[in-house]
Coordinates of C-alpha atoms and ligand atoms in Angstrom, one line a residue:
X1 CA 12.3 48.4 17.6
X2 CA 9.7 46.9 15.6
X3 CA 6.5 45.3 17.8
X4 CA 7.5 41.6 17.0
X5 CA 11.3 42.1 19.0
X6 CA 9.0 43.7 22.1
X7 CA 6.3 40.8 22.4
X8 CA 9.1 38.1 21.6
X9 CA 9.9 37.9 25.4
X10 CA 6.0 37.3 26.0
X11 CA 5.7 34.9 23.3
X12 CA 8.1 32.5 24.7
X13 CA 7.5 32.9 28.5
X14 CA 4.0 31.9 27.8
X15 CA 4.4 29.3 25.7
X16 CA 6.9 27.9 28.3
X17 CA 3.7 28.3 31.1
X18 CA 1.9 26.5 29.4
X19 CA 4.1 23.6 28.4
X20 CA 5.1 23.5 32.1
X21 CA 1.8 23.1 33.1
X22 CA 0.9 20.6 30.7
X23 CA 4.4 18.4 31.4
X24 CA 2.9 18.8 35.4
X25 CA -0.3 17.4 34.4
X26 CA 1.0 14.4 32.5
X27 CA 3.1 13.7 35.0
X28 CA 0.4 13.1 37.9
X29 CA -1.6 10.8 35.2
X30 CA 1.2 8.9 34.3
X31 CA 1.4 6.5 36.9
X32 CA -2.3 5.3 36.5
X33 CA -3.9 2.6 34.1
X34 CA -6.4 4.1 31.5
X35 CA -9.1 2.0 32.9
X36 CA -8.1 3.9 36.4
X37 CA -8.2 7.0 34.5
X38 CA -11.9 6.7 33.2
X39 CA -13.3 5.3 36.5
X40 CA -15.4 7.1 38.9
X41 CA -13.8 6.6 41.8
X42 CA -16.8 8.4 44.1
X43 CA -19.6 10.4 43.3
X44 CA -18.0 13.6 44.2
X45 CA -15.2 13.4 41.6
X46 CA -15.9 13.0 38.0
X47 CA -13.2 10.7 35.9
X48 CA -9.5 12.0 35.7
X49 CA -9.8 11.7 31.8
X50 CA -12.7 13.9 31.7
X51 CA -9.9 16.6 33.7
X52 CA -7.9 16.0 30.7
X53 CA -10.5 16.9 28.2
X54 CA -11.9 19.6 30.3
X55 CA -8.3 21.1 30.3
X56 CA -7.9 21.1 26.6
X57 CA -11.1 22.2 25.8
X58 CA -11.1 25.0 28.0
X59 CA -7.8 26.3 26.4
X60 CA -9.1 25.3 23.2
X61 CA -12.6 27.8 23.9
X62 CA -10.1 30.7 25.6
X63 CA -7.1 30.7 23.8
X64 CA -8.1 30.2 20.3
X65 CA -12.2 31.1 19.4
X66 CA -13.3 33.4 22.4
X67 CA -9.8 35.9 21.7
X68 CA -11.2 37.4 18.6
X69 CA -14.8 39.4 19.1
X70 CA -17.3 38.6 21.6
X71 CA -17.2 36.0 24.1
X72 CA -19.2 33.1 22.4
X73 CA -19.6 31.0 25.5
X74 CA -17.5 30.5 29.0
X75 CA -17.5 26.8 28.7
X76 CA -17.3 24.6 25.3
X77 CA -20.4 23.2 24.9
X78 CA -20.5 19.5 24.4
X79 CA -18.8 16.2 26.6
X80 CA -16.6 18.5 28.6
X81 CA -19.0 21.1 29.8
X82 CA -19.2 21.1 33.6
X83 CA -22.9 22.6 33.7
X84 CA -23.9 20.2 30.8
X85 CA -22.5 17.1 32.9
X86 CA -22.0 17.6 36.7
X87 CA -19.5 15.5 38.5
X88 CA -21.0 12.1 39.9
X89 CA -22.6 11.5 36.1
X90 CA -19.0 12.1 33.9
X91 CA -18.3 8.0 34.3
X92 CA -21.2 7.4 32.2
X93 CA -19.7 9.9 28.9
X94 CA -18.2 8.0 26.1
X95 CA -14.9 9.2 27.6
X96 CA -11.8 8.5 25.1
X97 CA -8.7 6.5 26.0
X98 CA -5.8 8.0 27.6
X99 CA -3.6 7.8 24.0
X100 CA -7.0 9.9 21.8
X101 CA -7.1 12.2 24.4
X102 CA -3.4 13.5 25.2
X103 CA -3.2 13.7 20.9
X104 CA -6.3 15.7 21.5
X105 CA -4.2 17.9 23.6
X106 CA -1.9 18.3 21.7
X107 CA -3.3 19.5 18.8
X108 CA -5.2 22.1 20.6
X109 CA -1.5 23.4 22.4
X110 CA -0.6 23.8 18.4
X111 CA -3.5 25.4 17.6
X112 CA -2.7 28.0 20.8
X113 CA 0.3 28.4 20.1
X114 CA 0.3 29.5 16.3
X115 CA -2.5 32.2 17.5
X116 CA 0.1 33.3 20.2
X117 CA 2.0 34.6 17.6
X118 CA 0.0 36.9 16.2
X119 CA -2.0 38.2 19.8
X120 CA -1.3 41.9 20.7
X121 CA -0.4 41.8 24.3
X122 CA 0.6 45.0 25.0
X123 CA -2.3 46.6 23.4
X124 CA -5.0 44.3 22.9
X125 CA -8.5 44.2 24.9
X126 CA -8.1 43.6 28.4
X127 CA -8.9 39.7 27.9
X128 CA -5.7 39.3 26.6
X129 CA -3.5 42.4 27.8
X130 CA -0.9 41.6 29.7
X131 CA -1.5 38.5 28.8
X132 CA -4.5 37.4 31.5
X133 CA -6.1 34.9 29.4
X134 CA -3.2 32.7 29.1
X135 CA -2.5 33.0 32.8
X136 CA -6.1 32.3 33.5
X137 CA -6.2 29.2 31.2
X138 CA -2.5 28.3 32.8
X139 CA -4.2 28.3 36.2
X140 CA -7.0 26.8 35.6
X141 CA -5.2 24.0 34.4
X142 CA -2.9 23.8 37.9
X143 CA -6.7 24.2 39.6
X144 CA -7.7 20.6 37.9
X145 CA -4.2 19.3 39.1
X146 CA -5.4 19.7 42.1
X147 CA -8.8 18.3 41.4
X148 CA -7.4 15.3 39.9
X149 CA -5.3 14.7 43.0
X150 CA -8.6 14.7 45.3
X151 CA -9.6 12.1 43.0
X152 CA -6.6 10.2 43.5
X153 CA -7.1 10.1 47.0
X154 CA -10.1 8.9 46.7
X155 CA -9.4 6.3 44.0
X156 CA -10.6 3.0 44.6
X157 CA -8.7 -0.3 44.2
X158 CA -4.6 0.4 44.4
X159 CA -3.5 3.9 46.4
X160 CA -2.1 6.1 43.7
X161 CA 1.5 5.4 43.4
X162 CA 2.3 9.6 44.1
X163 CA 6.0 10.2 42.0
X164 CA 6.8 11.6 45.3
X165 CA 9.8 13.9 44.2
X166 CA 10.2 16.2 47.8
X167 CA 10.8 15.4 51.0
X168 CA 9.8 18.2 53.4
X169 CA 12.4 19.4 56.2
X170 CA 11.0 18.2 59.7
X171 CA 9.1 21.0 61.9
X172 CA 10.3 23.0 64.2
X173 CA 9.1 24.4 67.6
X174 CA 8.1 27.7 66.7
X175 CA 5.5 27.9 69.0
X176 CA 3.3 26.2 71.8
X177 CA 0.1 24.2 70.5
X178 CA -3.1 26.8 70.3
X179 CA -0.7 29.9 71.1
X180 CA -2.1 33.0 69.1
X181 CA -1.0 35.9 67.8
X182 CA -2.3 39.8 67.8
X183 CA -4.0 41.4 64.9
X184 CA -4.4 44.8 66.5
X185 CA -7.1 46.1 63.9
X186 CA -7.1 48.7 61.7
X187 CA -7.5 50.1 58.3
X188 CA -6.9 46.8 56.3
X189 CA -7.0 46.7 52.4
X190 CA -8.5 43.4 51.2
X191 CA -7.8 42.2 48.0
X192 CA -5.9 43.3 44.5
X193 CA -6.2 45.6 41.8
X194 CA -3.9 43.1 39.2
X195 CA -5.3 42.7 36.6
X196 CA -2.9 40.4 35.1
X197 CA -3.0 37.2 37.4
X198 CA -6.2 37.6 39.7
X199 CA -9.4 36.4 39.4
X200 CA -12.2 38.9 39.5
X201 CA -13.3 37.6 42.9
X202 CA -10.1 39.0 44.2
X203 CA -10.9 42.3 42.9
X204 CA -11.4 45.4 43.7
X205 CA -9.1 46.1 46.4
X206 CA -10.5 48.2 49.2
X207 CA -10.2 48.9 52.7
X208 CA -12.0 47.8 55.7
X209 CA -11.9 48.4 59.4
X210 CA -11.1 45.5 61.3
X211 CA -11.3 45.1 65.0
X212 CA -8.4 43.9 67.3
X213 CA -8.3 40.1 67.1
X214 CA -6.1 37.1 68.1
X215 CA -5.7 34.0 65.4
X216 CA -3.7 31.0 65.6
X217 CA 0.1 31.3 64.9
X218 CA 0.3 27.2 63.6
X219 CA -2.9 25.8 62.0
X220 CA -4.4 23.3 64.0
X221 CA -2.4 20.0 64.2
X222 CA -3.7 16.3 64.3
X223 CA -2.3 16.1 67.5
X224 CA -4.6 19.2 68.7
X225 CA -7.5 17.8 67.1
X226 CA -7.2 14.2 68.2
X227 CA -7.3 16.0 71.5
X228 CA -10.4 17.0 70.3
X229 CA -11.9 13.6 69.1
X230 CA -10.5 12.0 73.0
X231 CA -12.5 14.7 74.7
X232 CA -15.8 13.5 73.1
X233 CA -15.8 16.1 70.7
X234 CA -17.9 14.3 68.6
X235 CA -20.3 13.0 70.5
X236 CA -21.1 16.5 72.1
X237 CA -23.9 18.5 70.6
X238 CA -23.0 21.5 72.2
X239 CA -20.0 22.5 70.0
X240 CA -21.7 21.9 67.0
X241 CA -24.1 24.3 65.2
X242 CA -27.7 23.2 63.9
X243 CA -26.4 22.5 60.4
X244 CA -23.2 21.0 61.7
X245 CA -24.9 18.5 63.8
X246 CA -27.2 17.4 61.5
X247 CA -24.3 16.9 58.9
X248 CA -23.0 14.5 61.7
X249 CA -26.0 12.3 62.2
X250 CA -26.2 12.0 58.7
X251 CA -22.7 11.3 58.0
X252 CA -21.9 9.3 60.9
X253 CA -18.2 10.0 61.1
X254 CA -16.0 10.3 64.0
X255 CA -12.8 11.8 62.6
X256 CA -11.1 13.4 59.6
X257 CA -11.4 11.2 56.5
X258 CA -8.5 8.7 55.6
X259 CA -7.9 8.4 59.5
X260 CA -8.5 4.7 60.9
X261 CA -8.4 3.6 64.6
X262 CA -5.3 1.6 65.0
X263 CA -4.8 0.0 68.5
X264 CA -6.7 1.7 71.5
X265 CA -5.3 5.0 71.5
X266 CA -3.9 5.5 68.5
X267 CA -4.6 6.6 64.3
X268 CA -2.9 6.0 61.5
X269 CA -3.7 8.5 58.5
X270 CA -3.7 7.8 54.6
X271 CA -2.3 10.2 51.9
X272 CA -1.5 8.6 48.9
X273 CA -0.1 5.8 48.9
X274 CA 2.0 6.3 52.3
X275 CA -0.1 4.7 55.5
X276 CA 1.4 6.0 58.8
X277 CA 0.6 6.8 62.1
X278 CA -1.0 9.4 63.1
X279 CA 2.1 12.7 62.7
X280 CA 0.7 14.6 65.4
X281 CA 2.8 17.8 64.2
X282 CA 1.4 17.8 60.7
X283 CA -1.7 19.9 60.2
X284 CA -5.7 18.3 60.2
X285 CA -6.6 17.8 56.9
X286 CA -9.6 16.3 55.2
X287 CA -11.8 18.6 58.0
X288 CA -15.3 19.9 56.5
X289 CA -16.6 23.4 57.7
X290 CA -18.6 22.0 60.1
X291 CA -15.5 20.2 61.6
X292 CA -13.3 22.7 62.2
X293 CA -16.4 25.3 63.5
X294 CA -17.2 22.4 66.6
X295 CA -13.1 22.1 67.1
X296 CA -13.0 26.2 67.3
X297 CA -16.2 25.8 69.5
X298 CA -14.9 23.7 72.0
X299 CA -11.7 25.3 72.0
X300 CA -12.7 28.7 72.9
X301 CA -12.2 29.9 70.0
X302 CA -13.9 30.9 66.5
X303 CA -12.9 30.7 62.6
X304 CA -11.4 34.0 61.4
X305 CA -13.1 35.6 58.9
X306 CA -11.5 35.9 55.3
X307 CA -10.8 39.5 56.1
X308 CA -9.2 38.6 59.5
X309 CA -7.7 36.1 57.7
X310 CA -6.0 37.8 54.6
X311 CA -5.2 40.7 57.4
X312 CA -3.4 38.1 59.1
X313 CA -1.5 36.6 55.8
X314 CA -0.7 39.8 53.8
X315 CA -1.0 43.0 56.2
X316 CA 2.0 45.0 58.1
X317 CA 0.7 46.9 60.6
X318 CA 3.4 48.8 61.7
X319 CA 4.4 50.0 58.3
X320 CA 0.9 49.2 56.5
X321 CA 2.2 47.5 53.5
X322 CA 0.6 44.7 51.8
X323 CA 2.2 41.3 51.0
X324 CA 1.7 39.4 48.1
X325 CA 2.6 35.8 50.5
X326 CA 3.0 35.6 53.7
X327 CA 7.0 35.8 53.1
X328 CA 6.5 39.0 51.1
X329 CA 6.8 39.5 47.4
X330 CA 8.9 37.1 46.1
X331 CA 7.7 34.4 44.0
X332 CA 7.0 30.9 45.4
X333 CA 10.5 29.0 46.0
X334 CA 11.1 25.0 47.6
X335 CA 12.4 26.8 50.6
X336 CA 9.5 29.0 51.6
X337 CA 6.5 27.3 51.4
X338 CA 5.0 23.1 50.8
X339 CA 3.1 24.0 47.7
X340 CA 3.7 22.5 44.5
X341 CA 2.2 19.0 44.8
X342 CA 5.1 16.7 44.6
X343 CA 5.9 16.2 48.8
X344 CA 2.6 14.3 48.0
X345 CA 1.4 15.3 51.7
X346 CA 1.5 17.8 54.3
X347 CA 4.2 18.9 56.3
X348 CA 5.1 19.3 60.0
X349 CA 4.2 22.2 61.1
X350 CA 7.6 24.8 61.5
X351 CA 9.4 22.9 58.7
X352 CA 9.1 26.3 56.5
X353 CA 10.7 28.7 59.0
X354 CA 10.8 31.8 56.3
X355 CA 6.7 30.8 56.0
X356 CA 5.8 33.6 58.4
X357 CA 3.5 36.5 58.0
X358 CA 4.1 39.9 59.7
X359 CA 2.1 39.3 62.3
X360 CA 4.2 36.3 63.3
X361 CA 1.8 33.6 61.8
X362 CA 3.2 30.3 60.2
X363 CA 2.0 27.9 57.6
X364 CA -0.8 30.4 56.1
X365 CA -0.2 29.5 52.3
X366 CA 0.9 26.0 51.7
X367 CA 0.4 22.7 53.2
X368 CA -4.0 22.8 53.9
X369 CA -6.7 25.1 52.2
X370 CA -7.7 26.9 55.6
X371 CA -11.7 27.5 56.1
X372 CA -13.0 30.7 57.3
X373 CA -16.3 31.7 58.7
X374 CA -17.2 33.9 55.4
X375 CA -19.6 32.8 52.8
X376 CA -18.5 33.1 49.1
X377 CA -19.6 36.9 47.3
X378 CA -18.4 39.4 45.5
X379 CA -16.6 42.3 47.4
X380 CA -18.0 46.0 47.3
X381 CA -17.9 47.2 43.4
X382 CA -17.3 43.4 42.0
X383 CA -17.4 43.3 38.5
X384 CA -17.6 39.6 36.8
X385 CA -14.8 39.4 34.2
X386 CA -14.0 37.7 31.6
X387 CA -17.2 35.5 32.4
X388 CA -19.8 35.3 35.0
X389 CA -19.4 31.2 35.5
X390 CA -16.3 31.7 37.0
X391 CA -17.3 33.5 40.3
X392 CA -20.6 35.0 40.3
X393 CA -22.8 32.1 40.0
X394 CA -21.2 30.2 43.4
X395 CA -22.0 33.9 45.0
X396 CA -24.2 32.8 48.5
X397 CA -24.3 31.4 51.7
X398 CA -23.9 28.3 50.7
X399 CA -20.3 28.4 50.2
X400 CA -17.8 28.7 52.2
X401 CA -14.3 30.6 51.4
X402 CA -11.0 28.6 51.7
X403 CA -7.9 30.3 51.9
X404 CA -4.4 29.9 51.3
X405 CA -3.8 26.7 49.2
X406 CA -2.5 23.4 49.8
X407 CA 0.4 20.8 49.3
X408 CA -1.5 19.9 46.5
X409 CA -1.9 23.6 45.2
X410 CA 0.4 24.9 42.0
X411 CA 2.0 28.1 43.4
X412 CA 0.9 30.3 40.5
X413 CA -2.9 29.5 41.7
X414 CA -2.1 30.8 45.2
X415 CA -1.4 34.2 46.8
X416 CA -2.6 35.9 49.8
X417 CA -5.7 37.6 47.9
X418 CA -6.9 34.0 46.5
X419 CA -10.2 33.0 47.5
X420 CA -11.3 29.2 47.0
X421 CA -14.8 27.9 47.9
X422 CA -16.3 24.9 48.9
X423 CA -19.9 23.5 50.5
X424 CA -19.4 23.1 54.0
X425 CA -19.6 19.0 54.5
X426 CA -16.9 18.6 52.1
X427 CA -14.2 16.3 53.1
X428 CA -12.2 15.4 49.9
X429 CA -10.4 18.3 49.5
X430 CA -6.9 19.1 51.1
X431 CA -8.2 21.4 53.9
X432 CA -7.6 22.6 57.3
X433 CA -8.2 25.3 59.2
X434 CA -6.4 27.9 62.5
X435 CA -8.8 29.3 64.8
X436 CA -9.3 33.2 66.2
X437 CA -10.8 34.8 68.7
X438 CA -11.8 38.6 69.8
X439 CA -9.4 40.2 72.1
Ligands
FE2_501 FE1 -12.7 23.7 34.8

């Protein structure tokens, strides 16, 4: 066999990666105006067109000038530069149409794709072995997906008309509100050593000892935390830390965002497009970290750490195997898990019956990013690859992790050893949390 019939299969599955994540992306633009697409909707998301640039341009850097020789930079310098132009300024860049930048695109994919041809994935340098770059650049174009879609939410004017495609099964009763399940400690091992998917912040794998612990089977429901909100729960200084209250004062909110009061008792909650009342078996989303440590507070509880909580997603105790999803190894499927963005919302919670960890927990990956206690850093023997500005520079307490992915999440940026971050008062992004508590 000569080395062009070996890579052949490579050649085509990526290529096909990447055009399916491109075809995703166009697809969640399509329904909205350019002038929609080159607003700023808030100050917290920059302009979906700038996404779209951003995208190319950091496929463009990856895939074509950064796979021969030294790394020349981790971002391309210019308009579509995160560092260069942070977030709440991008709607003042002389942005392009819709129409330039999707032919921008494209001729960037072409580009990529004639260098495919000639990469050495088998035997290159670790940047592309395997082929990790392309799955890096593939992912990082599901993570703006996502990104855009907070921004959608957000947008200002007409709700995003979501090309809802899914309609999730109803929940079941799979168990009672705020019942837990038993962790009983342990060796543990944390993390992974691929190398051909995973980040460098997932990496290395090691073990640690955990202690017995209880955590949440469900994530918490609106119906739990509306229980919350009626008991004063935000009015009460004393579930709230220092930080946590003063976030309150300043933000002056009473509940998640996208709920409204409707009637005395009652909320009615936004996603989208789709205004309903409250579902008080879906889970809480739109929760800061501050939000979900006062609910765990006052319900006599705490936030699992990440190790608690990856323990919880991935480990077997009685066997002491590691899962790659809560379900086990097998890739991501419409049956096991509401990933995949195109429910356009959460749902109920029990509606994925085959969502279930070993330890009998529910709902870990899919539907709402879950906070944890643990602030963002590298794990013992953390080495920054391919580029620092990925992971390192967010290392420090003032991030904390999310695990687990949402609706809104592709399922090729999700597994059990993925580790998102966020500042704690941020509300726009499709999170959640379960509680846990020492035995
Ligand atoms: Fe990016």
């Amino acid at each position: 066999m000569n080395q062009q019939t070996v890579a052949r299969p490579d050649v085509e599955r990526i290529a096909r990666l990447l055009a399916e994540a491109r075809e995703r992306t166009l697809l969640l633009a399509a329904p909205v105006g350019d002038d929609d697409l080159r607003a700023q909707h808030d100050p917290l998301m920059g302009p979906i067109v700038w996404d779209l640039g951003h995208i190319a341009a950091f496929e463009e850097l990856w895939l074509t000038r950064n796979l021969d020789g030294a790394i020349e930079f981790s971002e391309m310098p210019g308009l579509y530069n995160p560092f260069e132009h942070p977030r709440r300024v991008r709607g003042a860049l002389p942005l392009p149409g819709i129409a330039e930048c999707v032919a921008a695109m494209e001729e960037i994919r072409a580009r990529v794709l004639e260098r495919l041809e000639s990469v050495d994935l088998a035997g290159g340098p670790p940047l592309v072995r395997g082929g990790y770059v392309y799955h890096m650049v593939a992912q990082h174009e599901y993570q703006h997906n996502e990104t855009i879609l907070q921004t959608l939410q957000l947008k200002r004017g007409e709700p995003y008309r979501a090309p809802r495609a899914i309609v999730p099964p109803p929940g079941r009763e799979t168990a009672a509100p705020g019942a837990m399940a038993r962790f009983p400690g342990g060796r543990v091992e944390i993390g992974t050593a691929d190398r051909a998917w995973a980040y460098d912040n997932e990496r290395p794998r090691h073990a640690v000892a955990l202690r017995p612990f209880l955590i949440d089977i469900l994530p918490v429901t609106n119906g739990d935390y509306a229980a919350f909100i009626d008991a004063g729960g935000y009015r009460e200084r004393r579930w709230w830390s220092d930080a946590g209250w003063a976030w309150l004062q300043d933000a002056k909110v009473d509940a998640p965002k996208h709920w409204e009061r409707s009637g005395a008792h009652g909320w009615t909650a936004r996603s989208m497009d789709r205004t309903a009342p409250l579902d008080t078996m879906k889970p809480v989303c739109h929760v800061c970290w501050h939000e979900a440590e006062a609910y765990a507070r006052w319900a006599g509880k705490r936030l699992p750490t990440e190790y608690e909580w990856e323990a919880a997603a991935s480990w077997d105790p009685a066997t002491g195997a590691k899962r790659l999803y809560p379900w086990g190894d097998e890739p991501w499927a419409p049956a096991l898990a509401n990933l995949d963005q195109l429910a356009f919302d959460t749902a109920q919670v029990g509606a994925y019956p085959r969502n279930v960890s070993p330890i009998g927990c529910y709902g870990m990956v899919g539907d709402v990013w879950e906070w944890t206690a643990t602030d963002f850093g590298g794990y013992p023997g953390y080495e920054s690859f391919p580029f620092p500005e990925y992971s390192e520079a967010f290392f420090g307490p003032e991030y904390k992790v999310l695990r687990g992915g949402s609706w809104a999440t592709r399922p090729g940026a999700v597994r059990n050893s993925f580790r998102n971050w966020d500042y704690p008062i941020r509300r726009q992004i499709f999170a959640g949390f379960r509680c846990a508590r020492d035995e």
